[in-house]
PDB file of C-alpha atoms in Angstrom:
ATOM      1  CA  UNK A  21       0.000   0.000   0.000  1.00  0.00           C
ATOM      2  CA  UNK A  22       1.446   3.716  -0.729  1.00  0.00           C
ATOM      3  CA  UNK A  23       1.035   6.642   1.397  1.00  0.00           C
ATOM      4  CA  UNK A  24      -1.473   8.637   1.448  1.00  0.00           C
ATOM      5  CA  UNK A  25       0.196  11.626  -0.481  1.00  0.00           C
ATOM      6  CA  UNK A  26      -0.529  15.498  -0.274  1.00  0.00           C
ATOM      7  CA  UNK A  27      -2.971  17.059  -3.468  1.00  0.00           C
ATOM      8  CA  UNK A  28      -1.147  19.831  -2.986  1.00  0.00           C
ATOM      9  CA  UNK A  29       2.876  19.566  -2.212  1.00  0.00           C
ATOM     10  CA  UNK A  30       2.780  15.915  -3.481  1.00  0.00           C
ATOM     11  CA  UNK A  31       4.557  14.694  -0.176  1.00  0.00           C
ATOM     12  CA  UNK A  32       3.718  12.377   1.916  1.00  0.00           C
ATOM     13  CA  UNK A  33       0.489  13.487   4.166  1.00  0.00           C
ATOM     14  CA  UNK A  34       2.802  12.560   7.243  1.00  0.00           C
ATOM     15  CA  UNK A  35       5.423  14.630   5.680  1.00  0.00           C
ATOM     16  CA  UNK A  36       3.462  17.544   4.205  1.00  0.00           C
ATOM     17  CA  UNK A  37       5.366  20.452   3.420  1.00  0.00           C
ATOM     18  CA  UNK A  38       2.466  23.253   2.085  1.00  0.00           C
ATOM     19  CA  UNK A  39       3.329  25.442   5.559  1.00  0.00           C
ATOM     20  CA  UNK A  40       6.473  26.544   3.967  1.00  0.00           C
ATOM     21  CA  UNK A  41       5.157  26.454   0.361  1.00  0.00           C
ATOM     22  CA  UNK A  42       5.372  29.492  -1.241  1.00  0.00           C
ATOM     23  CA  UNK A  43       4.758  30.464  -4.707  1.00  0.00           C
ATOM     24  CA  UNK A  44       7.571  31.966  -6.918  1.00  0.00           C
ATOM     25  CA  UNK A  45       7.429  33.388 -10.654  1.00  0.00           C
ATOM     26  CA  UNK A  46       9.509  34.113 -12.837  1.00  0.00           C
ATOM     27  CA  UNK A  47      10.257  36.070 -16.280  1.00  0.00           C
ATOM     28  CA  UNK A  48      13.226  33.125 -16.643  1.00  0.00           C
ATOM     29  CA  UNK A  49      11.562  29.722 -18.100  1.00  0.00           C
ATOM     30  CA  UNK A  50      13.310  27.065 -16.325  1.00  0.00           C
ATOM     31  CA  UNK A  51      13.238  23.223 -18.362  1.00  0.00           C
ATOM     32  CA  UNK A  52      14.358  20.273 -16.485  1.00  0.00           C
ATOM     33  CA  UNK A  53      15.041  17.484 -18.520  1.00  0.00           C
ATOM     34  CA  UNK A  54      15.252  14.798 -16.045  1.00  0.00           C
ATOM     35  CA  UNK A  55      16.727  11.187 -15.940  1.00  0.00           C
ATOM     36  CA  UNK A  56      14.295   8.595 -15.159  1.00  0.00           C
ATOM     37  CA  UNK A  57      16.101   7.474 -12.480  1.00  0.00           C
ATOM     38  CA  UNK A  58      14.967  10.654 -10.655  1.00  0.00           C
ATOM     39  CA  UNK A  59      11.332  10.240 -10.432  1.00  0.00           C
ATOM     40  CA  UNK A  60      10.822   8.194  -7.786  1.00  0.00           C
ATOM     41  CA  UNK A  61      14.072   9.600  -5.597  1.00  0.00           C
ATOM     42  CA  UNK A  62      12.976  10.178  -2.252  1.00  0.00           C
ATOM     43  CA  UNK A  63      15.497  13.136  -1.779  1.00  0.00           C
ATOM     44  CA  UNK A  64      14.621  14.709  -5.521  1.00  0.00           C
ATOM     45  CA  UNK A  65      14.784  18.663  -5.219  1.00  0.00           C
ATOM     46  CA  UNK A  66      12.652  19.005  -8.572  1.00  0.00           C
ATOM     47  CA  UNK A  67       9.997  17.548  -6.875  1.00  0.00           C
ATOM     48  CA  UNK A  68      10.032  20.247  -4.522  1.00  0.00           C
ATOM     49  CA  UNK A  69      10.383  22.670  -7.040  1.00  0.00           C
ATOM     50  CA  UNK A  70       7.635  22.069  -8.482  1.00  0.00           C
ATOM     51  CA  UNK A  71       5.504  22.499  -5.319  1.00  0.00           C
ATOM     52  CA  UNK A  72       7.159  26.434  -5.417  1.00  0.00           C
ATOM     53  CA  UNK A  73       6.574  26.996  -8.988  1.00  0.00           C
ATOM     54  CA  UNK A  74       3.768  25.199 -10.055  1.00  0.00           C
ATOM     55  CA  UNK A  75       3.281  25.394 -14.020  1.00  0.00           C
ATOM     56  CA  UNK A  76       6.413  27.909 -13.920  1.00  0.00           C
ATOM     57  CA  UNK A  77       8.668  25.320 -14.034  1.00  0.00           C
ATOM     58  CA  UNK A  78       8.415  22.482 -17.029  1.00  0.00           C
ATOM     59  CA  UNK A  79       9.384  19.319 -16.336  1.00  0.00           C
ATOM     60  CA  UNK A  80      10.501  16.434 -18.681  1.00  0.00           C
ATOM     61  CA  UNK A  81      11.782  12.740 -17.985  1.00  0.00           C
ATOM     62  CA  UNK A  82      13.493  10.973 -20.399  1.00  0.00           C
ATOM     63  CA  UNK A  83      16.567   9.341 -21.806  1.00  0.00           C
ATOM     64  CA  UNK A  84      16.638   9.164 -25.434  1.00  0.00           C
ATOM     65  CA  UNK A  85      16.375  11.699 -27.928  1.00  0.00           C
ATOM     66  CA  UNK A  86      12.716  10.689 -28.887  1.00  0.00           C
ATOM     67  CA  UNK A  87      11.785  10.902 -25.398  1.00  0.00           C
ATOM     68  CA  UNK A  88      12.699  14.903 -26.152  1.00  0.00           C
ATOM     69  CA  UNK A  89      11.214  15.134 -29.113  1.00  0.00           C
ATOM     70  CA  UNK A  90       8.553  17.346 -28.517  1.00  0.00           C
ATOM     71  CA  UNK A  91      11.013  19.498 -26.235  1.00  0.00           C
ATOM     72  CA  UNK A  92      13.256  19.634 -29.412  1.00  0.00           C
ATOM     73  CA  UNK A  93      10.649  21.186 -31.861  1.00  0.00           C
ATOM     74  CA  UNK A  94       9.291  23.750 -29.085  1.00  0.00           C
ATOM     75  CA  UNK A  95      13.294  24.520 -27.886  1.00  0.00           C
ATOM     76  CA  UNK A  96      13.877  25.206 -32.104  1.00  0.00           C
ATOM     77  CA  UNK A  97      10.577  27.829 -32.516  1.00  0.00           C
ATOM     78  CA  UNK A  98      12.024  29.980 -29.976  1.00  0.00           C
ATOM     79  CA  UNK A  99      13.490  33.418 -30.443  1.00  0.00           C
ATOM     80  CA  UNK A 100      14.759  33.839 -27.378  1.00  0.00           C
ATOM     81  CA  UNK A 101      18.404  32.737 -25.944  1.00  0.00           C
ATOM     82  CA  UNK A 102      18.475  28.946 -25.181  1.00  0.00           C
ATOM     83  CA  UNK A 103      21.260  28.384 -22.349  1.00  0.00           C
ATOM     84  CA  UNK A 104      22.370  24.952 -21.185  1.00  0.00           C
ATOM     85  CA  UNK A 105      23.313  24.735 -17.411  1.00  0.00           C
ATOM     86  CA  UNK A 106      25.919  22.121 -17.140  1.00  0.00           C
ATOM     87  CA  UNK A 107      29.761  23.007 -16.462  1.00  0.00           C
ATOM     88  CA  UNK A 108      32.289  22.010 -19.049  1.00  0.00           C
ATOM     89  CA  UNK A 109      35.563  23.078 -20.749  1.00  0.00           C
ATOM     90  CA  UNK A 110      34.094  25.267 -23.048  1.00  0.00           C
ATOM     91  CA  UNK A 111      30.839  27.155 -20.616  1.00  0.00           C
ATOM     92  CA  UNK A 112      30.792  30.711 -19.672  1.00  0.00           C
ATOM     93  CA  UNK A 113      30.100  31.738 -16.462  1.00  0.00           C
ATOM     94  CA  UNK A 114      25.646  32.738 -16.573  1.00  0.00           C
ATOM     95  CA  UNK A 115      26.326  36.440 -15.379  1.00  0.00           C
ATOM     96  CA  UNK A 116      28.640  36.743 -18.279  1.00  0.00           C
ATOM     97  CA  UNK A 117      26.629  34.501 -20.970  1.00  0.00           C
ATOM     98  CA  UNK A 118      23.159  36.258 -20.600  1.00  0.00           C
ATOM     99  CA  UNK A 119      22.059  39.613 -18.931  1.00  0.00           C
ATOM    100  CA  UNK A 120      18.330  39.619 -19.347  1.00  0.00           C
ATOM    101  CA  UNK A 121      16.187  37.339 -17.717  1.00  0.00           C
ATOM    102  CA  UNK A 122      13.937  36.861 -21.379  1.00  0.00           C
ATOM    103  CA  UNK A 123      15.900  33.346 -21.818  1.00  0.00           C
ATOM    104  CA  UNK A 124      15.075  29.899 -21.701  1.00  0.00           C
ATOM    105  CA  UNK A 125      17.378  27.656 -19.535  1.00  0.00           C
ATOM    106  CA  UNK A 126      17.745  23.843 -19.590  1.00  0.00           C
ATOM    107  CA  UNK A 127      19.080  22.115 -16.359  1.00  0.00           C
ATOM    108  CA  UNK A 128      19.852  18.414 -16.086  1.00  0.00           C
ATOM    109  CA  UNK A 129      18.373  16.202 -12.975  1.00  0.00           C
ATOM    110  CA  UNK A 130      19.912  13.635 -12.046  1.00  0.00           C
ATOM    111  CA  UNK A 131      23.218  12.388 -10.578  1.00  0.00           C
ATOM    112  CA  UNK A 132      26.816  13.655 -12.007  1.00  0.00           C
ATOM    113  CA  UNK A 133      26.947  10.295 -13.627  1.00  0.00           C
ATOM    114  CA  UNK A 134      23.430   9.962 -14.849  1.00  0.00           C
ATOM    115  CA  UNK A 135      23.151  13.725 -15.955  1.00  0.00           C
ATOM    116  CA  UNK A 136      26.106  13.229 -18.390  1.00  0.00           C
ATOM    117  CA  UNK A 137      24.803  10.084 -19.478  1.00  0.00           C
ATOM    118  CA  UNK A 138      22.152  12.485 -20.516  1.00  0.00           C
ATOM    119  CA  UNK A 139      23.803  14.756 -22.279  1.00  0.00           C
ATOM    120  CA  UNK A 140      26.003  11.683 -24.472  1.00  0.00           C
ATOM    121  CA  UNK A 141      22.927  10.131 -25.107  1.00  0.00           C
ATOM    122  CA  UNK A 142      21.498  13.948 -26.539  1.00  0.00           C
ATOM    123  CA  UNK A 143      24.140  15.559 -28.598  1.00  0.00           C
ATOM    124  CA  UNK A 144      21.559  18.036 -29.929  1.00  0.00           C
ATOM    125  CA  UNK A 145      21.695  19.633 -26.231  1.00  0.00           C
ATOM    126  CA  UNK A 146      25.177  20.872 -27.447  1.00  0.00           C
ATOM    127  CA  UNK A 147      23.841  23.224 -30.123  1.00  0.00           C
ATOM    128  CA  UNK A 148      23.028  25.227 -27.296  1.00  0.00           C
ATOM    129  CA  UNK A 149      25.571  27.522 -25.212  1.00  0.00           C
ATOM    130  CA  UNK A 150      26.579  26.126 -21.625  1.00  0.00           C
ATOM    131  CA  UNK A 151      26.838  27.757 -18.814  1.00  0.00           C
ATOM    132  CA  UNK A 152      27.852  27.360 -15.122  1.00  0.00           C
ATOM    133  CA  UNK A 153      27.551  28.826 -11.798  1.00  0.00           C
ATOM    134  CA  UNK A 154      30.461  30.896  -9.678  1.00  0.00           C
ATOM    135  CA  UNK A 155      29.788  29.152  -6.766  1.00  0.00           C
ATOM    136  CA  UNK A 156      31.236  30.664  -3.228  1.00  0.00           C
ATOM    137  CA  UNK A 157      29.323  28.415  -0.975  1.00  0.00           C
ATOM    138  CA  UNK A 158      28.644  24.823  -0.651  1.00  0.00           C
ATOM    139  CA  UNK A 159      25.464  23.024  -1.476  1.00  0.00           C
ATOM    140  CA  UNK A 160      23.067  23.284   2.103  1.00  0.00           C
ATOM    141  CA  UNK A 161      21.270  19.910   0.291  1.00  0.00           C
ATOM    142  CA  UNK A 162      22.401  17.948   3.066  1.00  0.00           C
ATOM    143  CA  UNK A 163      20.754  15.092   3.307  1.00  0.00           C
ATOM    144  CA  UNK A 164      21.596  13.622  -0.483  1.00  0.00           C
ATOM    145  CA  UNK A 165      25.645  12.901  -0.700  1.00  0.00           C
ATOM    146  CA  UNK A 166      27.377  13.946  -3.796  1.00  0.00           C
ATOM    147  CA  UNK A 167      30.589  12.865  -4.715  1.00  0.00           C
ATOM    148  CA  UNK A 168      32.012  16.139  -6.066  1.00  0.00           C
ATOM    149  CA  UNK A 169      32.323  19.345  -3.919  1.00  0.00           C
ATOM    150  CA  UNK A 170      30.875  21.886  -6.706  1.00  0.00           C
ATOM    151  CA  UNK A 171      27.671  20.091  -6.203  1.00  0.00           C
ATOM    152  CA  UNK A 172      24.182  21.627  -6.380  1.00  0.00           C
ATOM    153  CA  UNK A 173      20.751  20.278  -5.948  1.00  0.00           C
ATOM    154  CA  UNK A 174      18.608  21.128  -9.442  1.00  0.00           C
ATOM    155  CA  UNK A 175      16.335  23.026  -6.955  1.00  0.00           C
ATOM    156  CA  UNK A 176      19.713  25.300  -5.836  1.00  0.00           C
ATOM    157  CA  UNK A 177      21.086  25.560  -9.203  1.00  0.00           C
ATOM    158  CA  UNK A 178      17.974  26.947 -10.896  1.00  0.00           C
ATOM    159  CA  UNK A 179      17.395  29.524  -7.502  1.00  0.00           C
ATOM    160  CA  UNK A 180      20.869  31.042  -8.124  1.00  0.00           C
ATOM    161  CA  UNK A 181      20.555  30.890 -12.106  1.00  0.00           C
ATOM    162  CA  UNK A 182      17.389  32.907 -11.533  1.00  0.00           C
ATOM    163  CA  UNK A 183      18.749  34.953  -8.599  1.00  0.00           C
ATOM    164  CA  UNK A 184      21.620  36.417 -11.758  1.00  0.00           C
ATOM    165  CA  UNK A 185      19.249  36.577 -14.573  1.00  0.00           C
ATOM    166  CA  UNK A 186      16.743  38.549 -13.046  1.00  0.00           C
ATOM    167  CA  UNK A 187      18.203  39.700 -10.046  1.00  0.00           C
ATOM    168  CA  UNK A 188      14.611  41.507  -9.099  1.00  0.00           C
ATOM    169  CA  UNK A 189      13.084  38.341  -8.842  1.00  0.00           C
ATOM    170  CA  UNK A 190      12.772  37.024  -5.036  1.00  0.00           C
ATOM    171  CA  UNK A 191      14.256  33.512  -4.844  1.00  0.00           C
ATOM    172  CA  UNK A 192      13.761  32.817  -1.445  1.00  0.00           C
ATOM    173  CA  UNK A 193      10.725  30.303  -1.277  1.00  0.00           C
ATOM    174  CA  UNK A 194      12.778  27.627  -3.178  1.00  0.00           C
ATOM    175  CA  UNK A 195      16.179  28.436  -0.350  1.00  0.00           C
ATOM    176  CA  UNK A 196      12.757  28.207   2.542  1.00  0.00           C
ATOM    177  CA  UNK A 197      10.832  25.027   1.156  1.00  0.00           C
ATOM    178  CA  UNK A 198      14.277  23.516   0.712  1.00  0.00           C
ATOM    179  CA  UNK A 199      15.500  24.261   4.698  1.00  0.00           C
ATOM    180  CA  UNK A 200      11.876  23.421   5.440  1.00  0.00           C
ATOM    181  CA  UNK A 201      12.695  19.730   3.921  1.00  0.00           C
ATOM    182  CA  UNK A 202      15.944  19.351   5.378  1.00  0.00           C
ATOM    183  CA  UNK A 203      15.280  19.547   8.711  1.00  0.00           C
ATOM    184  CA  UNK A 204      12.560  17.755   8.433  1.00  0.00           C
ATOM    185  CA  UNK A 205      14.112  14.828   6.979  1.00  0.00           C
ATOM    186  CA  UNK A 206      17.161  14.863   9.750  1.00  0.00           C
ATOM    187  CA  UNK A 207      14.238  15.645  12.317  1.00  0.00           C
ATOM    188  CA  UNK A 208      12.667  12.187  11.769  1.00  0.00           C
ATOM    189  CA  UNK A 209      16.423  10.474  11.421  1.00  0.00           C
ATOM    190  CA  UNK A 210      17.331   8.657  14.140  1.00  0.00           C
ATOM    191  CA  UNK A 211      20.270  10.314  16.261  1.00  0.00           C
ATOM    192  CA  UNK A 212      23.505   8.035  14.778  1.00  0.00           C
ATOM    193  CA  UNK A 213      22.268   7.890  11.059  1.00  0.00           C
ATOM    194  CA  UNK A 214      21.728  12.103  11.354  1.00  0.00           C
ATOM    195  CA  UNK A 215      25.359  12.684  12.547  1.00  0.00           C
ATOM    196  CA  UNK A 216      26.667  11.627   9.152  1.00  0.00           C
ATOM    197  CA  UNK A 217      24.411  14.520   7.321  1.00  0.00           C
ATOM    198  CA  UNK A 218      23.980  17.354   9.904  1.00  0.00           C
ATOM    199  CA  UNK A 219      27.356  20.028   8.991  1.00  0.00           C
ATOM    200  CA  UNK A 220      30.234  19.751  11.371  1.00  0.00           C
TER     201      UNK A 220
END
């Protein structure tokens, strides 16, 4: 039997997080393309960015180009900028790549290893520019590992992309409902397994 889940956060009822939902919008349109893997991942950030942002935020799982096919055709009508957001040799840094927020930006879900298995398995995601984030402080996603030190959750990649492209815009409900989900999470962690997440 599953849990009885939330209508409106899409948590767990005995896990609900709609007292520290709120809503944010955006001029930026945010696209995760996400790996399947993802979906059902207990400790996936785009499900809780999709509680913040509602229809603001489009989400699509996938693998193979024909799972993006639709994406594709909409991503090649656009006349606006089309930014990837996935570090390599050859990105830009965002603030110096685009300086309006009237963009379209594609972000990757998944682990380091499964998001570039994404992008190998899409080589028409490199006919758009990537970018990365200057990053000056570590990810506060504390309760999902990740094996490189420069790592963001989706959830605090896109609040930072969003924070430099339109710098008006006021990112903090993501930075809350994220907080709001940590310490939940460690809250119901029994004392020894919490010690390995909780910040020394």
């Amino acid at each position: 039997m599953s849990r009885p889940v939330c209508p409106q956060c899409q948590y767990p009822v005995n896990a609900c997080l709609c007292d520290s939902i709120r809503p944010l919008s955006t001029r930026v349109e945010l696209i995760v393309l996400q790996h399947p893997s993802e979906v059902s991942h207990a400790k996936n950030s785009v499900k809780l960015m999709q509680a913040v942002m509602g229809d603001k935020l489009r989400l699509v799982v996938g693998e193979s180009p024909e799972d993006f096919a639709e994406l594709r055709d909409y991503l090649k009508a656009q006349s606006r900028p089309v930014f990837l957001l996935y570090p390599n040799e050859e990105s830009e840094t965002l603030n110096s790549s685009a300086k309006c927020h009237d963009v379209v930006l594609l972000l990757l879900d998944g682990t380091w290893r499964k998001a570039y298995k994404l992008l190998k398995l899409n080589p028409w995601l490199s006919e758009y520019p990537a970018v990365h984030l200057d990053l000056d402080a570590p990810s506060k996603y504390t309760i999902r590992k990740a094996k490189r030190d420069d790592s963001l959750s989706t959830l605090e990649a896109a609040a930072l992309a969003i924070e430099i492209l339109e710098p008006s815009c006021d990112v903090s409900p993501l930075h809350d409902a994220l907080a709001a989900l940590v310490q939940q999470r460690l809250a119901a962690m029994p004392a020894s397994v919490r010690q390995r997440y909780e910040p020394e």
